[in-house]
Each structure stands twice: as C-alpha cells, then as structure tokens.
Coordinates of C-alpha atoms in Angstrom, one line a residue:
M1 CA 68.4 103.0 50.0
S2 CA 66.3 99.6 50.3
Q3 CA 65.1 98.9 53.5
R4 CA 67.0 96.1 55.8
V5 CA 65.4 93.0 57.2
L6 CA 65.3 92.3 60.8
T7 CA 66.3 88.5 61.0
T8 CA 66.8 85.9 63.9
E9 CA 70.0 84.8 65.3
S10 CA 69.9 82.4 62.7
G11 CA 69.5 84.3 59.9
A12 CA 65.9 83.9 59.2
P13 CA 63.4 87.2 58.4
V14 CA 61.7 88.1 61.6
A15 CA 58.1 88.5 60.2
D16 CA 56.1 90.6 62.9
N17 CA 58.8 92.5 66.0
Q18 CA 56.0 94.1 67.9
N19 CA 53.5 91.2 68.8
S20 CA 53.8 87.7 70.3
A21 CA 52.5 85.0 68.5
T22 CA 49.7 83.8 70.6
A23 CA 46.6 81.2 70.9
G24 CA 44.1 83.9 69.4
A25 CA 43.7 87.1 69.3
G26 CA 43.7 87.1 73.3
G27 CA 45.0 84.3 74.0
P28 CA 48.1 83.1 75.9
V29 CA 51.7 83.4 74.0
L30 CA 52.8 79.8 71.9
I31 CA 56.1 78.8 73.4
Q32 CA 56.5 78.0 69.7
D33 CA 57.4 82.0 69.2
Q34 CA 61.1 81.4 68.1
H35 CA 61.7 84.5 67.9
L36 CA 59.8 85.9 71.2
L37 CA 62.4 83.1 72.9
E38 CA 65.0 84.2 71.3
K39 CA 65.3 87.7 71.9
L40 CA 64.2 86.9 76.0
A41 CA 67.1 84.4 76.0
R42 CA 69.0 86.8 74.6
F43 CA 68.5 89.9 76.9
N44 CA 68.5 87.4 79.5
R45 CA 72.3 86.6 79.1
E46 CA 73.1 90.4 77.6
R47 CA 75.1 91.2 81.3
I48 CA 79.1 89.2 81.8
P49 CA 80.3 89.2 85.5
E50 CA 81.3 93.1 86.1
R51 CA 85.2 94.1 87.3
V52 CA 85.8 93.3 90.7
V53 CA 87.7 96.3 90.9
H54 CA 87.8 98.9 88.5
A55 CA 83.8 98.0 87.1
R56 CA 82.9 101.9 86.0
G57 CA 84.7 102.9 83.2
S58 CA 85.3 104.7 79.6
G59 CA 87.5 104.3 76.5
A60 CA 88.5 105.2 73.3
Y61 CA 91.2 104.9 70.7
G62 CA 93.9 106.2 69.5
Y63 CA 97.6 106.3 68.8
F64 CA 100.9 106.2 70.1
E65 CA 103.3 108.5 69.0
V66 CA 106.9 108.4 69.1
T67 CA 108.7 111.5 69.9
D68 CA 112.3 110.9 70.8
D69 CA 114.9 108.4 70.4
V70 CA 115.2 105.6 73.7
T71 CA 116.5 103.4 71.8
G72 CA 119.4 102.9 74.5
F73 CA 117.4 101.8 76.9
T74 CA 114.3 99.4 75.1
H75 CA 114.7 97.7 71.7
A76 CA 111.0 96.9 71.8
D77 CA 110.0 97.6 68.2
F78 CA 107.0 99.9 68.4
L79 CA 109.4 102.8 70.0
S80 CA 112.3 101.9 68.2
E81 CA 111.9 105.1 65.8
V82 CA 111.5 108.6 66.3
G83 CA 108.0 109.7 64.1
R84 CA 106.4 106.2 64.6
R85 CA 102.7 105.3 65.3
T86 CA 101.1 102.8 66.9
E87 CA 97.3 102.5 67.6
T88 CA 96.0 102.3 71.3
F89 CA 92.8 101.8 73.1
I90 CA 92.3 102.9 76.3
R91 CA 90.3 102.3 79.1
F92 CA 89.6 105.1 82.1
S93 CA 88.3 103.9 85.5
T94 CA 86.7 104.5 89.0
V95 CA 87.7 101.7 91.8
A96 CA 86.0 101.1 94.6
D97 CA 82.3 101.1 93.5
S98 CA 80.0 99.6 90.9
L99 CA 79.5 99.3 87.3
G100 CA 76.3 101.8 87.9
G101 CA 78.5 104.5 90.4
A102 CA 78.9 108.0 89.3
D103 CA 82.6 109.5 88.2
A104 CA 82.9 112.5 90.1
V105 CA 84.0 110.6 93.4
R106 CA 86.8 110.9 95.8
D107 CA 88.5 107.3 94.1
P108 CA 91.6 106.8 92.3
R109 CA 91.2 106.3 88.6
G110 CA 92.5 103.1 86.3
F111 CA 94.6 104.5 83.8
A112 CA 94.8 101.1 81.2
L113 CA 96.5 101.1 77.6
K114 CA 96.8 98.6 75.3
F115 CA 99.4 99.2 72.4
Y116 CA 98.5 97.2 69.3
T117 CA 102.4 96.5 68.3
D118 CA 103.9 94.8 66.0
Q119 CA 105.0 92.3 67.9
G120 CA 102.0 91.5 69.8
N121 CA 99.5 93.5 72.2
Y122 CA 101.7 95.4 75.0
D123 CA 99.0 96.5 78.4
L124 CA 100.0 99.0 80.3
V125 CA 98.0 98.8 83.7
G126 CA 98.4 101.8 85.6
N127 CA 96.5 105.0 87.6
N128 CA 96.2 108.3 88.0
T129 CA 98.0 108.4 91.5
P130 CA 102.0 107.7 91.1
V131 CA 101.7 105.1 94.5
F132 CA 99.6 102.6 95.9
F133 CA 98.2 101.7 99.2
I134 CA 99.6 98.5 99.9
K135 CA 103.3 97.2 98.4
D136 CA 102.1 93.6 99.1
P137 CA 99.7 91.2 96.6
I138 CA 98.5 89.1 100.0
K139 CA 97.0 91.9 101.4
F140 CA 95.1 93.0 98.1
P141 CA 91.3 91.0 98.8
D142 CA 91.6 92.3 102.0
F143 CA 92.2 95.8 101.0
I144 CA 89.7 96.0 99.0
H145 CA 86.9 94.5 101.1
S146 CA 87.4 97.1 103.7
Q147 CA 87.0 100.1 101.0
K148 CA 83.8 98.0 99.0
R149 CA 80.2 97.1 99.7
D150 CA 79.8 95.7 104.0
P151 CA 77.9 92.5 103.6
F152 CA 75.6 93.2 106.4
T153 CA 74.7 97.1 105.5
G154 CA 75.7 96.9 102.0
R155 CA 76.9 100.4 101.8
Q156 CA 80.7 101.4 101.7
E157 CA 81.8 101.8 106.2
P158 CA 84.3 104.0 107.1
D159 CA 84.9 102.1 110.1
N160 CA 86.4 99.2 107.5
V161 CA 87.9 101.9 105.7
W162 CA 90.2 103.2 108.2
D163 CA 90.4 100.2 110.3
F164 CA 92.3 98.5 107.2
W165 CA 94.2 102.0 107.1
A166 CA 95.0 102.3 110.4
N167 CA 96.5 98.7 110.3
S168 CA 98.5 99.3 106.8
P169 CA 100.4 102.2 107.8
E170 CA 102.6 101.9 104.2
S171 CA 98.8 103.6 102.8
T172 CA 99.4 107.0 104.5
H173 CA 100.9 108.1 100.9
Q174 CA 98.7 107.0 98.8
I175 CA 95.6 108.6 101.2
T176 CA 97.7 111.9 101.1
W177 CA 97.5 111.7 97.4
L178 CA 94.2 110.6 97.4
M179 CA 92.3 112.9 100.2
G180 CA 94.4 115.8 98.8
D181 CA 93.5 118.2 95.8
R182 CA 93.7 115.4 92.7
G183 CA 91.7 113.0 94.6
I184 CA 88.5 113.9 92.0
P185 CA 89.4 114.9 88.9
A186 CA 87.3 117.1 86.5
S187 CA 87.7 114.9 83.6
Y188 CA 89.6 112.1 82.7
R189 CA 91.1 114.5 79.9
H190 CA 92.2 116.6 83.3
M191 CA 94.2 114.0 85.0
N192 CA 97.5 111.9 84.7
G193 CA 98.5 108.8 84.2
F194 CA 101.5 106.5 85.5
G195 CA 101.9 103.0 85.1
S196 CA 102.9 103.0 89.5
H197 CA 104.6 100.2 88.9
T198 CA 108.7 99.6 88.6
Y199 CA 108.8 97.6 84.6
Q200 CA 112.1 96.2 82.8
W201 CA 113.8 97.7 79.7
T202 CA 116.2 96.0 78.4
N203 CA 118.4 96.7 75.3
A204 CA 119.7 95.7 72.4
E205 CA 122.9 94.9 73.8
G206 CA 121.4 93.2 76.8
E207 CA 121.4 96.0 79.4
A208 CA 118.8 96.1 81.6
F209 CA 117.1 99.4 82.9
F210 CA 114.4 99.9 85.2
V211 CA 111.3 102.4 84.7
K212 CA 108.5 104.6 85.7
Y213 CA 106.1 105.7 83.3
H214 CA 104.2 108.8 83.4
F215 CA 101.8 110.4 80.9
K216 CA 101.1 114.1 81.7
T217 CA 98.4 115.3 80.2
N218 CA 98.5 118.1 77.8
Q219 CA 95.3 119.8 79.0
G220 CA 96.3 120.7 82.1
V221 CA 96.0 119.5 85.3
R222 CA 92.0 120.1 86.6
S223 CA 90.1 118.4 90.2
L224 CA 86.7 119.2 91.7
S225 CA 86.2 120.3 95.4
A226 CA 84.4 117.9 97.0
E227 CA 81.1 120.2 97.1
Q228 CA 82.2 120.9 93.1
A229 CA 81.7 116.7 92.6
A230 CA 78.9 116.3 94.6
E231 CA 76.9 119.4 92.6
Q232 CA 78.5 117.2 89.6
V233 CA 77.3 113.8 90.6
G234 CA 73.8 115.5 90.8
K235 CA 73.6 117.0 87.6
D236 CA 75.5 114.0 85.5
A237 CA 76.6 111.1 87.5
N238 CA 78.3 110.2 83.8
S239 CA 80.0 113.3 83.9
H240 CA 83.4 111.9 82.9
Q241 CA 82.2 109.2 80.2
T242 CA 80.0 112.5 78.9
D243 CA 83.1 114.5 78.3
L244 CA 85.3 112.2 77.1
L245 CA 82.4 111.0 74.3
Q246 CA 81.5 114.3 73.6
A247 CA 85.4 115.7 73.4
I248 CA 86.3 113.8 70.8
E249 CA 83.6 113.9 69.0
R250 CA 84.1 117.7 68.4
G251 CA 87.2 116.7 67.3
V252 CA 88.4 118.0 70.3
N253 CA 91.1 114.9 71.1
P254 CA 93.1 114.9 74.4
S255 CA 96.8 114.2 74.5
W256 CA 99.5 113.2 77.5
T257 CA 103.2 113.4 77.0
L258 CA 105.0 109.9 78.6
H259 CA 108.1 110.3 80.3
V260 CA 110.0 107.6 82.0
Q261 CA 112.5 107.7 85.0
V262 CA 115.1 105.4 84.0
M263 CA 117.2 103.5 87.2
P264 CA 120.5 101.5 85.9
A265 CA 119.2 98.2 87.2
A266 CA 122.5 97.5 88.7
E267 CA 121.8 100.9 91.3
A268 CA 118.9 99.6 92.8
A269 CA 120.1 97.0 95.1
D270 CA 121.7 99.8 96.9
Y271 CA 119.2 102.5 96.4
R272 CA 118.2 104.7 99.6
F273 CA 114.9 102.7 99.7
N274 CA 113.1 99.9 97.7
P275 CA 112.8 101.1 94.4
F276 CA 110.3 98.3 93.2
D277 CA 108.0 99.1 96.5
V278 CA 105.1 100.8 94.9
T279 CA 103.9 102.9 97.6
K280 CA 106.4 105.2 96.9
V281 CA 107.9 107.1 94.5
W282 CA 111.4 108.0 93.1
P283 CA 112.2 111.6 93.3
H284 CA 112.8 113.3 90.1
A285 CA 115.8 114.6 90.9
D286 CA 117.3 111.1 91.3
Y287 CA 116.1 110.2 88.5
P288 CA 115.3 113.3 85.6
L289 CA 111.9 112.5 83.4
Q290 CA 112.6 111.2 79.4
R291 CA 110.6 112.8 77.3
V292 CA 109.5 109.4 75.2
G293 CA 106.4 110.2 72.6
R294 CA 102.9 111.3 72.9
L295 CA 99.3 109.6 73.4
V296 CA 96.4 110.7 71.4
L297 CA 93.0 109.8 71.4
D298 CA 91.1 110.7 68.7
R299 CA 87.5 108.0 68.1
N300 CA 85.2 107.2 70.4
P301 CA 84.1 103.0 70.1
D302 CA 81.4 102.5 68.2
N303 CA 79.7 99.7 71.3
V304 CA 80.6 100.4 74.8
F305 CA 79.7 96.6 76.2
A306 CA 81.5 95.0 72.9
E307 CA 84.5 97.3 73.0
V308 CA 85.4 99.2 76.6
E309 CA 83.7 96.4 78.7
Q310 CA 84.6 93.7 77.4
A311 CA 88.3 95.1 76.6
A312 CA 91.0 92.6 78.5
F313 CA 94.2 94.0 80.0
S314 CA 96.7 92.6 81.5
P315 CA 100.5 93.4 82.8
N316 CA 102.0 90.3 81.6
N317 CA 101.1 91.4 78.1
F318 CA 104.8 92.1 77.3
V319 CA 106.7 93.3 74.3
P320 CA 110.6 91.8 73.4
G321 CA 112.4 94.7 75.2
I322 CA 110.0 95.2 77.8
G323 CA 109.5 93.0 81.3
P324 CA 108.7 92.8 84.7
S325 CA 110.6 93.5 87.6
P326 CA 110.4 92.1 91.6
D327 CA 107.7 94.7 92.2
K328 CA 105.9 92.8 94.4
M329 CA 102.1 94.4 93.9
L330 CA 103.1 94.3 89.8
Q331 CA 104.4 90.1 90.5
G332 CA 100.6 89.4 91.6
R333 CA 98.8 91.3 89.4
L334 CA 100.9 89.5 86.5
F335 CA 98.4 86.4 87.3
A336 CA 95.5 88.2 88.9
Y337 CA 94.7 90.2 86.2
A338 CA 94.4 87.9 83.2
D339 CA 92.8 85.4 85.3
A340 CA 89.8 87.8 86.0
Q341 CA 89.2 88.2 82.4
R342 CA 89.3 84.6 82.2
Y343 CA 86.4 84.5 84.3
R344 CA 84.8 87.3 83.2
L345 CA 84.9 86.7 79.8
G346 CA 86.4 83.1 79.1
I347 CA 89.5 81.8 77.9
N348 CA 89.1 82.9 74.4
H349 CA 88.4 86.7 75.4
T350 CA 92.1 87.4 73.3
Q351 CA 90.1 86.8 70.3
L352 CA 87.0 89.4 70.7
P353 CA 88.1 92.7 68.2
V354 CA 89.0 95.2 71.1
N355 CA 91.8 92.3 72.4
A356 CA 92.9 91.0 69.2
P357 CA 96.4 92.1 68.1
R358 CA 95.8 94.1 65.0
T359 CA 99.4 93.8 63.6
A360 CA 100.8 90.8 65.1
T361 CA 99.8 87.6 64.0
V362 CA 98.6 84.9 66.6
D363 CA 100.2 81.2 65.5
N364 CA 99.9 78.9 68.7
Y365 CA 98.2 75.7 70.1
G366 CA 94.9 77.3 71.6
R367 CA 92.3 75.6 69.9
D368 CA 89.4 74.8 71.7
G369 CA 86.8 76.5 74.6
L370 CA 83.7 78.5 74.4
H371 CA 83.8 81.2 71.7
A372 CA 86.5 80.1 70.0
T373 CA 87.2 81.3 66.4
R374 CA 90.8 80.8 65.4
Y375 CA 90.9 77.0 64.3
G376 CA 94.3 76.8 62.0
S377 CA 93.2 74.4 58.6
R378 CA 92.6 70.7 59.1
Q379 CA 96.9 70.5 58.1
D380 CA 97.8 72.2 61.1
K381 CA 98.4 69.9 64.8
N382 CA 97.2 71.4 68.3
Y383 CA 100.8 69.9 70.1
E384 CA 104.1 71.1 70.0
P385 CA 106.7 69.7 69.5
N386 CA 105.7 68.4 66.0
S387 CA 106.6 67.4 62.8
Y388 CA 104.4 69.7 60.9
A389 CA 106.2 72.7 60.4
G390 CA 104.0 74.5 63.7
P391 CA 105.2 77.6 65.0
A392 CA 108.3 77.2 67.3
Q393 CA 109.9 78.9 70.3
T394 CA 112.4 81.8 69.3
G395 CA 114.7 80.9 72.5
A396 CA 115.0 85.0 72.7
A397 CA 113.4 86.2 76.1
L398 CA 111.5 88.8 75.7
A399 CA 113.3 90.6 78.9
S400 CA 117.0 90.3 80.7
P401 CA 116.7 87.8 83.9
L402 CA 117.1 89.1 87.2
A403 CA 119.7 87.4 89.6
V404 CA 117.6 85.6 92.8
H405 CA 118.8 84.2 96.0
G406 CA 118.1 82.9 99.1
W407 CA 115.1 80.3 101.0
T408 CA 111.9 80.0 99.8
G409 CA 109.2 80.8 101.8
T410 CA 107.2 83.8 103.0
H411 CA 109.7 87.2 103.7
E412 CA 108.9 90.9 104.3
A413 CA 110.6 93.0 101.8
P414 CA 114.6 93.4 102.7
L415 CA 115.1 97.2 104.0
H416 CA 117.1 99.7 102.4
T417 CA 118.0 103.1 104.6
K418 CA 115.0 104.7 103.6
D419 CA 112.3 102.2 104.0
D420 CA 109.9 103.8 106.4
D421 CA 105.9 104.2 105.1
F422 CA 106.0 107.6 106.1
F423 CA 108.0 109.8 104.8
Q424 CA 107.2 110.1 101.3
A425 CA 103.8 111.3 103.1
G426 CA 105.2 114.1 104.5
E427 CA 107.1 114.9 101.9
L428 CA 104.5 115.4 99.8
Y429 CA 102.2 117.3 102.5
R430 CA 105.3 119.7 102.8
L431 CA 105.1 120.1 99.1
M432 CA 101.5 121.9 99.6
S433 CA 100.5 124.7 99.2
A434 CA 98.3 126.6 102.5
D435 CA 94.8 126.4 100.9
E436 CA 95.8 122.7 99.3
K437 CA 96.0 121.2 103.6
D438 CA 93.2 123.0 104.5
R439 CA 91.5 120.9 101.9
L440 CA 93.5 117.8 102.5
I441 CA 92.5 118.3 106.3
A442 CA 89.0 118.5 105.8
N443 CA 88.9 115.5 103.4
I444 CA 90.6 113.5 105.8
S445 CA 88.6 114.1 108.4
G446 CA 85.5 114.0 107.6
G447 CA 86.1 110.5 106.9
L448 CA 88.1 109.8 110.0
S449 CA 85.4 110.7 112.2
Q450 CA 82.6 108.9 111.1
V451 CA 84.7 106.5 112.5
T452 CA 83.1 105.2 115.5
R453 CA 86.1 103.0 117.5
D454 CA 88.4 105.0 119.3
D455 CA 91.4 102.9 118.6
V456 CA 91.3 102.9 114.7
I457 CA 91.2 107.0 115.2
E458 CA 94.5 106.5 117.0
K459 CA 95.9 104.7 115.1
N460 CA 95.8 106.6 112.1
L461 CA 96.4 109.5 113.5
A462 CA 99.9 107.8 115.0
H463 CA 100.4 107.8 110.8
F464 CA 99.9 111.6 109.6
H465 CA 102.2 112.5 113.2
A466 CA 104.8 110.1 112.5
A467 CA 104.5 111.4 108.6
D468 CA 104.8 115.5 109.7
A469 CA 104.3 117.0 112.9
D470 CA 102.3 120.0 111.7
Y471 CA 99.7 117.2 109.3
G472 CA 99.3 114.7 112.3
K473 CA 98.5 117.6 114.9
R474 CA 95.9 119.9 112.4
V475 CA 94.0 116.1 111.6
E476 CA 93.8 115.5 115.3
E477 CA 92.4 118.6 115.8
A478 CA 90.0 119.3 112.9
V479 CA 88.6 114.7 114.0
R480 CA 88.2 116.1 117.6
A481 CA 86.1 119.4 116.5
L482 CA 84.0 117.4 114.5
R483 CA 83.5 114.3 117.2
E484 CA 82.6 116.9 119.6
D485 CA 79.8 119.0 117.0

C-alpha cells in the first residue's frame, strides 16, 4: 500500500509537519509558514458553543423495527408495516453539567432519537424520566439557571437548587423520581427512555389520538447508589460513554422495546387531570402500554465531534401522521431546540451528514448562509410561487388540527378535577419498597440540609408533607438530624 500524502486544507502536499519555518536554524518563526498558520487557526476554531443543557453526551446508530400493527392510530409511513426497519441515531446525555462533566451523576438523562424516514427525519427528544420539573416553558431558563453553576461562586449551589423547587411545587413529582433509585443509571444501556411529552398521532381516516412514548430497556434497569456513583466517577468519569462504546464494539447491541399509551383525542378535555401536563404520568390502568417495535443500537460513530456533538435534534421535526399536542412545555421546545442548533451550528446545520435525511429528498428554496452545501441547479429559483416547476406545497397537514377558543393573554392552565402538584409524587412514594424509601429520604435530606435559609427548607418540606404524610415526616426528621450534627 502506498503512503498517503499529508496535505493542507487546500490540498497542497505538506513538506514538513514536525518543524515550523524559521529565519535560520535558530531564528524566529516566519509568518509566511502557511501550514503552521492554517494549523493553529484551525485548532483555535475546533470547538463550538456547547449545549446550554444536555452538553455531555454519547451517541450511536441503529435501527427501529416495527413489531406490531399501529396503523389504526397513525399513518406515519415508517410505522406502516410490521417488519419495517428505519435507520436511527440516538444521543444520550446528562442535563445540568458541562461538556467535561462526569457521567455517573444524579441527573435526568436525555434520550434523543432521530429516525431517518422516507418522509423526512423524525426527532423524538425525551428523557429517562416520564415527567419533568415544570409545566410552562417560560420558567425553563430560570429553572436551568438555578441548577447550573452560580455566577458568583462558580459551582452548583444547594441554595439555588432547592430555592427554585421550594417556589415550584409542581417539581415534587420529578424530585421524587430524581432522588429515588433511578436517579443515577448504571449505564445508558440500563435505563428506560420516555417521550415525556404528549404527542398527537393521526390515522389515515383523520382520527386523532394523543400518545406517550415508553422505551423499555431489554437489558433490565440497573442503577447506582450515591456511594457507588462516587466510586465510579473516581475510576472513570466517562463510564457511560465507555460502556456504550465497548458494548457495541463487542457486538453486544443494546435494545429497547417501544410501547405507547394511546388516548382518543375526545377524552382529553374531561380527563381527571390535564393530560398535557408534563409533570404527571397517565396511569397504565387508564391507558395500557401497547407495543410498537424495538430499537437496536449496532454501530458507533466514527467521529464523536462530527456525529455526537454536531447532532441536532428538534421536537418540531415531525412526519405525516405525527404532530404536537397542547403540552405547553412541548410547545416551547418546538421553538427553543431548533433555535439552539441554529446558534450552535448555523442555519445550515441540517446539511451536516448526521442531521441530513438519509432516504428522503430535501427540496426547498433555502440556498444561502454559512456552510451552505445545497445550491440546486442554475435553473432552480429561490422563491415561491414560481413558474419554473419548483417544489410546491402538498396541502396535506401532517397531523389533525387542534380546536382553540378563548381570549389571548397569559393564562394558568384550566383545572381538571385532580390537578394538584402532589398526588402523583405521593403515589410514587407509596409504590417504593422500604429500602427504596430509605435511600430516597437520604438523598433528599442530604441536599436539602445544606440549604442555608430556614424558609426555603420549610417550603420544600411542605411539598413532601402534601405528597404523603410519612414522606414529609421522614424527610423533615432526616433534615433536622443532619442540621443538628
């Protein structure tokens, strides 16, 4: 095999990649050394803005295979036939820490999945928990500010974390998830994934259904205690990345079974709580899990930066048969996620290989902008309507229209009969075994006891009391004991 030739960015061969050009053997470096300047300039620009949230991530390619007929609920083409396979890319992540953070920490995990379908890319951007901390997107920047590094101390502050939660009682359910046994997954392979939000499916007859996605790990759920996690971080801060990479390299391909809960659209208005509230789950007794298919991961990325760091997901990347719901947090994410990628990667980030459709054809009037690679032919126009046979609209909506009424303005969500912030947190607590409860109380009290203001502690304790009397009593006693030590 002949030796490959090292070149500059413009393709010219490089004569010497070990020594800079200088004025004489011991003289100063020359500015005319094009290879040196190009190499340093490129190095200075090799990092892009990291994600504000979900900065630390790992990814893999795979496929989704339909195992059950769901055509009664959706006419999405990639779900139209049992046995059909669609290529996928998934990105797992932690939420609060920076790109250099550790994997084995107590934090929700992102579970973002891209389906490369024949009708365009479909992005399902979820977490490893079925609920979230807040229900309105206007609170999201404040929530994240409270969880990330304080601008003065430069570290995550318990005062900030618990003060926000003290003033956001709807967080109680997610706190109970996060501080419980599943708050630190043993690996990305050993956790479930959820769409979390409510989405809309529409069948070929135009009937609308609201759905929630559940990806159940076929490896079994495994988690770490706080002590095990601390030990793991000390051994390998990249433990989840290491595990995913090595498992796929060994041919041990992780998989998940996708189930959905399906609610006929007409039932949403009179359901006992707001079905579009992301701080709540739909009880399986009301809407049982229905199997759809399986997700298998079987190929590692060749380049983590190009494929994992530059992977861009947006919940508004829908395909025919799937659409949004009135979930307010989802509505906010429809804008925010795509806009974050425009900021990080530029307006043409969808042309990057990891983000570009694989089997669908992109044909629109976008031409310019940084890093544009899709120009069209010289006859193609960049406006519409036109008289030159350019691409035209179909007139067919992706999903069914949603009825709206009332006055514009800022409104609290209309109350259903059981719309309180605490009952599901209490139900989750009562489902736990005695040992699970012990660990939950220890995790919560360990953080809450570090808060310096008594009123913030009292507000949080009131939330746990409201969820369950025993829950509140035990947290209160544990916090008091820790503060007296």
